[in-house]
Coordinates of C-alpha atoms in Angstrom, one line a residue:
M1 CA 49.9 -12.2 99.3
N2 CA 47.2 -12.4 101.8
I3 CA 44.9 -10.3 99.7
L4 CA 45.6 -12.4 96.6
F5 CA 44.7 -15.6 98.4
K6 CA 41.5 -14.1 99.7
L7 CA 40.6 -13.0 96.2
L8 CA 41.1 -16.6 94.9
L9 CA 38.9 -18.0 97.5
K10 CA 36.2 -15.5 97.1
Q11 CA 32.9 -17.2 95.9
Q12 CA 31.8 -15.9 92.5
P13 CA 28.2 -14.9 92.1
L14 CA 25.9 -17.2 90.1
S15 CA 25.4 -16.1 86.6
S16 CA 22.2 -16.6 84.5
T17 CA 24.3 -18.0 81.7
N18 CA 25.5 -21.1 83.6
G19 CA 23.4 -24.2 82.5
F20 CA 20.1 -24.4 80.5
T21 CA 16.6 -23.3 81.4
L22 CA 13.7 -25.8 81.3
I23 CA 12.2 -24.2 78.2
E24 CA 15.6 -24.5 76.4
L25 CA 15.8 -28.3 77.3
I26 CA 12.2 -28.9 76.0
I27 CA 12.9 -27.1 72.7
A28 CA 16.2 -29.1 72.2
S29 CA 14.3 -32.3 72.9
V30 CA 11.6 -31.6 70.4
M31 CA 14.2 -30.6 67.8
S32 CA 16.1 -33.9 68.4
V33 CA 13.0 -36.0 68.0
F34 CA 12.2 -34.2 64.7
V35 CA 15.7 -34.7 63.3
L36 CA 15.7 -38.4 64.3
S37 CA 12.2 -38.9 62.8
V38 CA 13.3 -37.3 59.4
A39 CA 16.5 -39.4 59.4
G40 CA 14.5 -42.6 60.2
F41 CA 12.1 -41.9 57.4
G42 CA 14.9 -41.3 55.0
L43 CA 16.6 -44.5 55.9
L44 CA 13.3 -46.5 55.5
F45 CA 12.8 -44.9 52.1
A46 CA 16.3 -45.8 51.0
L47 CA 15.9 -49.4 52.1
R48 CA 12.6 -49.7 50.2
E49 CA 14.2 -48.3 47.1
Q50 CA 17.1 -50.7 47.4
A51 CA 14.6 -53.6 47.7
V52 CA 12.8 -52.5 44.6
T53 CA 16.0 -52.1 42.6
S54 CA 17.2 -55.5 43.8
A55 CA 13.9 -57.3 43.0
S56 CA 13.8 -55.6 39.6
G57 CA 17.3 -56.7 38.8
D58 CA 16.6 -60.3 39.9
L59 CA 13.4 -60.4 37.9
Q60 CA 15.2 -59.2 34.7
Y61 CA 18.0 -61.7 35.2
N62 CA 15.7 -64.7 35.9
L63 CA 13.3 -63.9 33.1
N64 CA 16.1 -63.5 30.6
R65 CA 17.6 -66.8 31.7
A66 CA 14.2 -68.6 31.4
V67 CA 13.6 -67.3 27.9
D68 CA 17.1 -68.2 26.8
F69 CA 16.7 -71.7 28.2
I70 CA 13.5 -72.2 26.2
A71 CA 15.2 -70.8 23.1
E72 CA 18.0 -73.3 23.5
E73 CA 15.6 -76.2 23.5
V74 CA 13.7 -74.8 20.5
K75 CA 17.0 -74.8 18.5
Q76 CA 17.3 -78.5 19.0
A77 CA 13.7 -79.3 18.0
S78 CA 12.8 -81.0 14.8
A79 CA 9.2 -79.9 15.1
V80 CA 7.3 -77.2 17.2
T81 CA 3.6 -76.9 18.0
T82 CA 1.2 -75.0 20.1
T83 CA -1.1 -78.0 20.6
A84 CA 0.1 -80.7 22.8
T85 CA -1.2 -83.0 25.5
L86 CA 0.5 -83.2 28.8
P87 CA 1.4 -86.7 30.0
S88 CA -0.2 -87.8 33.2
G89 CA 3.0 -87.3 35.2
C90 CA 2.9 -83.5 34.4
V91 CA -0.8 -82.7 34.8
G92 CA -1.0 -82.2 38.6
T93 CA -3.7 -80.0 40.0
G94 CA -5.1 -76.7 38.7
T95 CA -5.6 -75.5 35.2
N96 CA -2.7 -76.1 32.7
T97 CA -2.4 -73.8 29.7
V98 CA -0.2 -75.4 27.1
V99 CA 1.9 -72.8 25.2
L100 CA 4.6 -74.7 23.3
G101 CA 5.4 -78.3 22.4
L102 CA 8.8 -79.5 21.1
T103 CA 9.9 -82.6 19.4
I104 CA 13.6 -83.0 20.2
P105 CA 15.5 -85.9 18.5
P106 CA 16.0 -88.8 18.8
D107 CA 12.3 -88.9 19.9
T108 CA 9.8 -88.4 17.0
T109 CA 6.9 -87.3 19.2
T110 CA 6.4 -84.2 21.4
N111 CA 8.7 -84.7 24.4
V112 CA 9.1 -81.2 25.9
I113 CA 6.1 -79.1 26.7
Y114 CA 6.0 -75.6 28.2
Y115 CA 2.9 -74.4 29.9
T116 CA 1.6 -72.0 32.5
K117 CA -0.5 -72.4 35.7
T118 CA -0.9 -70.9 39.1
P119 CA 2.0 -71.8 41.5
P120 CA 1.2 -74.7 43.8
N121 CA 2.2 -73.0 47.1
S122 CA 3.5 -69.8 48.7
T123 CA 7.1 -70.7 47.9
W124 CA 6.5 -69.8 44.3
L125 CA 4.9 -66.5 43.7
G126 CA 2.0 -65.7 41.3
P127 CA 0.0 -64.8 39.5
S128 CA 1.3 -67.5 37.2
S129 CA 4.4 -69.6 36.6
I130 CA 6.1 -71.2 33.6
Y131 CA 6.4 -75.0 33.8
R132 CA 8.5 -77.4 31.8
C133 CA 7.3 -81.0 31.2
G134 CA 10.1 -83.1 29.8
P135 CA 13.1 -85.3 30.6
S136 CA 15.2 -84.1 33.6
F137 CA 18.7 -82.8 33.3
S138 CA 21.7 -84.6 34.8
A139 CA 24.2 -83.0 37.1
A140 CA 26.3 -82.4 33.9
G141 CA 23.3 -80.5 32.3
V142 CA 22.4 -83.2 29.9
A143 CA 18.9 -84.4 29.2
D144 CA 17.9 -87.8 27.7
Y145 CA 15.4 -86.9 24.9
S146 CA 14.8 -90.5 23.9
S147 CA 11.2 -91.8 23.8
S148 CA 11.9 -94.0 26.9
S149 CA 13.0 -91.2 29.2
T150 CA 10.7 -90.3 32.1
K151 CA 8.9 -87.0 31.8
S152 CA 8.4 -84.8 34.9
A153 CA 7.1 -81.3 35.6
E154 CA 9.3 -78.5 37.0
I155 CA 8.7 -74.8 37.5
L156 CA 11.0 -72.7 35.3
I157 CA 10.1 -69.3 36.7
D158 CA 7.4 -67.7 38.8
L159 CA 6.0 -64.1 39.0
I160 CA 4.7 -64.4 35.5
A161 CA 2.2 -61.5 34.9
S162 CA -1.3 -62.1 33.6
D163 CA -3.7 -59.5 32.1
S164 CA -6.6 -59.2 29.8
N165 CA -4.7 -57.6 26.9
T166 CA -4.5 -59.3 23.5
N167 CA -1.1 -61.0 23.0
T168 CA 0.6 -59.4 20.0
C169 CA 3.3 -61.1 17.8
Q170 CA 6.1 -58.9 16.5
N171 CA 6.5 -61.2 13.5
G172 CA 2.8 -60.9 12.5
G173 CA 1.8 -64.5 13.4
T174 CA -0.9 -65.7 15.7
A175 CA -0.2 -65.8 19.4
N176 CA -0.8 -68.8 21.6
P177 CA -2.6 -68.2 23.9
T178 CA -4.2 -65.2 22.3
T179 CA -5.1 -63.3 25.5
N180 CA -4.7 -63.2 29.3
S181 CA -1.2 -64.7 29.4
G182 CA 2.2 -63.5 30.5
F183 CA 3.9 -66.2 28.5
F184 CA 3.1 -66.9 24.8
V185 CA 4.7 -67.9 21.5
C186 CA 4.2 -67.2 17.9
I187 CA 5.2 -69.7 15.2
T188 CA 5.9 -68.7 11.6
N189 CA 6.6 -71.1 8.7
T190 CA 6.6 -74.1 11.2
K191 CA 10.1 -73.3 12.5
L192 CA 10.5 -69.6 13.5
V193 CA 9.4 -69.2 17.1
E194 CA 8.9 -65.9 18.8
I195 CA 8.9 -66.2 22.6
Q196 CA 7.5 -63.5 24.8
A197 CA 7.4 -63.5 28.6
N198 CA 6.2 -60.8 31.0
A199 CA 6.9 -60.8 34.8
N200 CA 5.9 -58.6 37.7
A201 CA 7.8 -58.5 41.0
M202 CA 5.0 -56.9 43.0
A203 CA 4.2 -60.1 44.9
S204 CA 7.8 -60.3 46.2
L205 CA 7.7 -56.7 47.4
D206 CA 4.4 -56.6 49.2
T207 CA 6.0 -57.3 52.6
I208 CA 8.6 -54.6 52.1
A209 CA 6.9 -51.9 50.0
G210 CA 3.3 -52.5 51.1
T211 CA 0.3 -53.9 49.2
N212 CA 0.1 -50.8 47.0
A213 CA 3.6 -51.4 45.6
S214 CA 2.4 -51.5 42.0
S215 CA 0.8 -48.0 42.1
R216 CA 3.9 -46.6 44.0
Y217 CA 6.6 -48.1 41.8
G218 CA 4.9 -48.7 38.5
N219 CA 7.2 -49.8 35.7
K220 CA 10.0 -50.6 38.1
L221 CA 8.2 -53.8 39.0
T222 CA 7.5 -55.1 35.5
Y223 CA 9.8 -56.5 32.8
S224 CA 9.4 -58.3 29.5
A225 CA 11.7 -60.6 27.5
I226 CA 11.3 -61.3 23.8
T227 CA 13.4 -63.4 21.5
Q228 CA 13.0 -65.1 18.1
V229 CA 14.7 -68.4 17.4
Y230 CA 14.7 -71.1 14.6
A231 CA 14.1 -74.7 15.2
R232 CA 17.3 -75.7 13.4
S233 CA 16.4 -79.4 13.1
A234 CA 13.0 -78.7 11.6
P235 CA 12.6 -79.6 7.9

């Protein structure tokens, strides 16, 4: 029994396998930094892709809504034109490019005008925006189209693209404007209106994806909406 107790208390010799050497610790630290760096890069890439997908989806939704809104007012019009003069309450500052004018009863003159110009401040993103000059809508979504109604200007959608390409009508008509516009219309037989709008989400992604977002993500940032509609009240 004495011998067994002594054996238990006997100090074991140090082994070279107990603990890690300094070199092993350095190698493990380097490998940990490498793994964390790769994981961080992957997370950043995933967040950027999610931002691009979200911005692209929002752009498509908003552009479709804007074009549908214009089409609904075209349906109510008794006359459509590409030449109209903005009332003083809608002129504002900057260059206005009139695209489409509508005469919606009971008024007998042009009382709704859609046009483009550069956004007024950083809240709205460029290069261009679609504006609507016309009677405001009530909380119930009803507008007073009578001649006595007050006309005001509102931005319908921003991020409208602008380039030097010739605007092409699918129905073979003449586009207004003919070039350098992300929003244009083509009118055939005084009542068929083709509406085209092009938008680019690059400006909304610059802070997330960098200033070269366009070259990196290409077509993911651009979207076009096209529709044709009849002015049902037109003769």
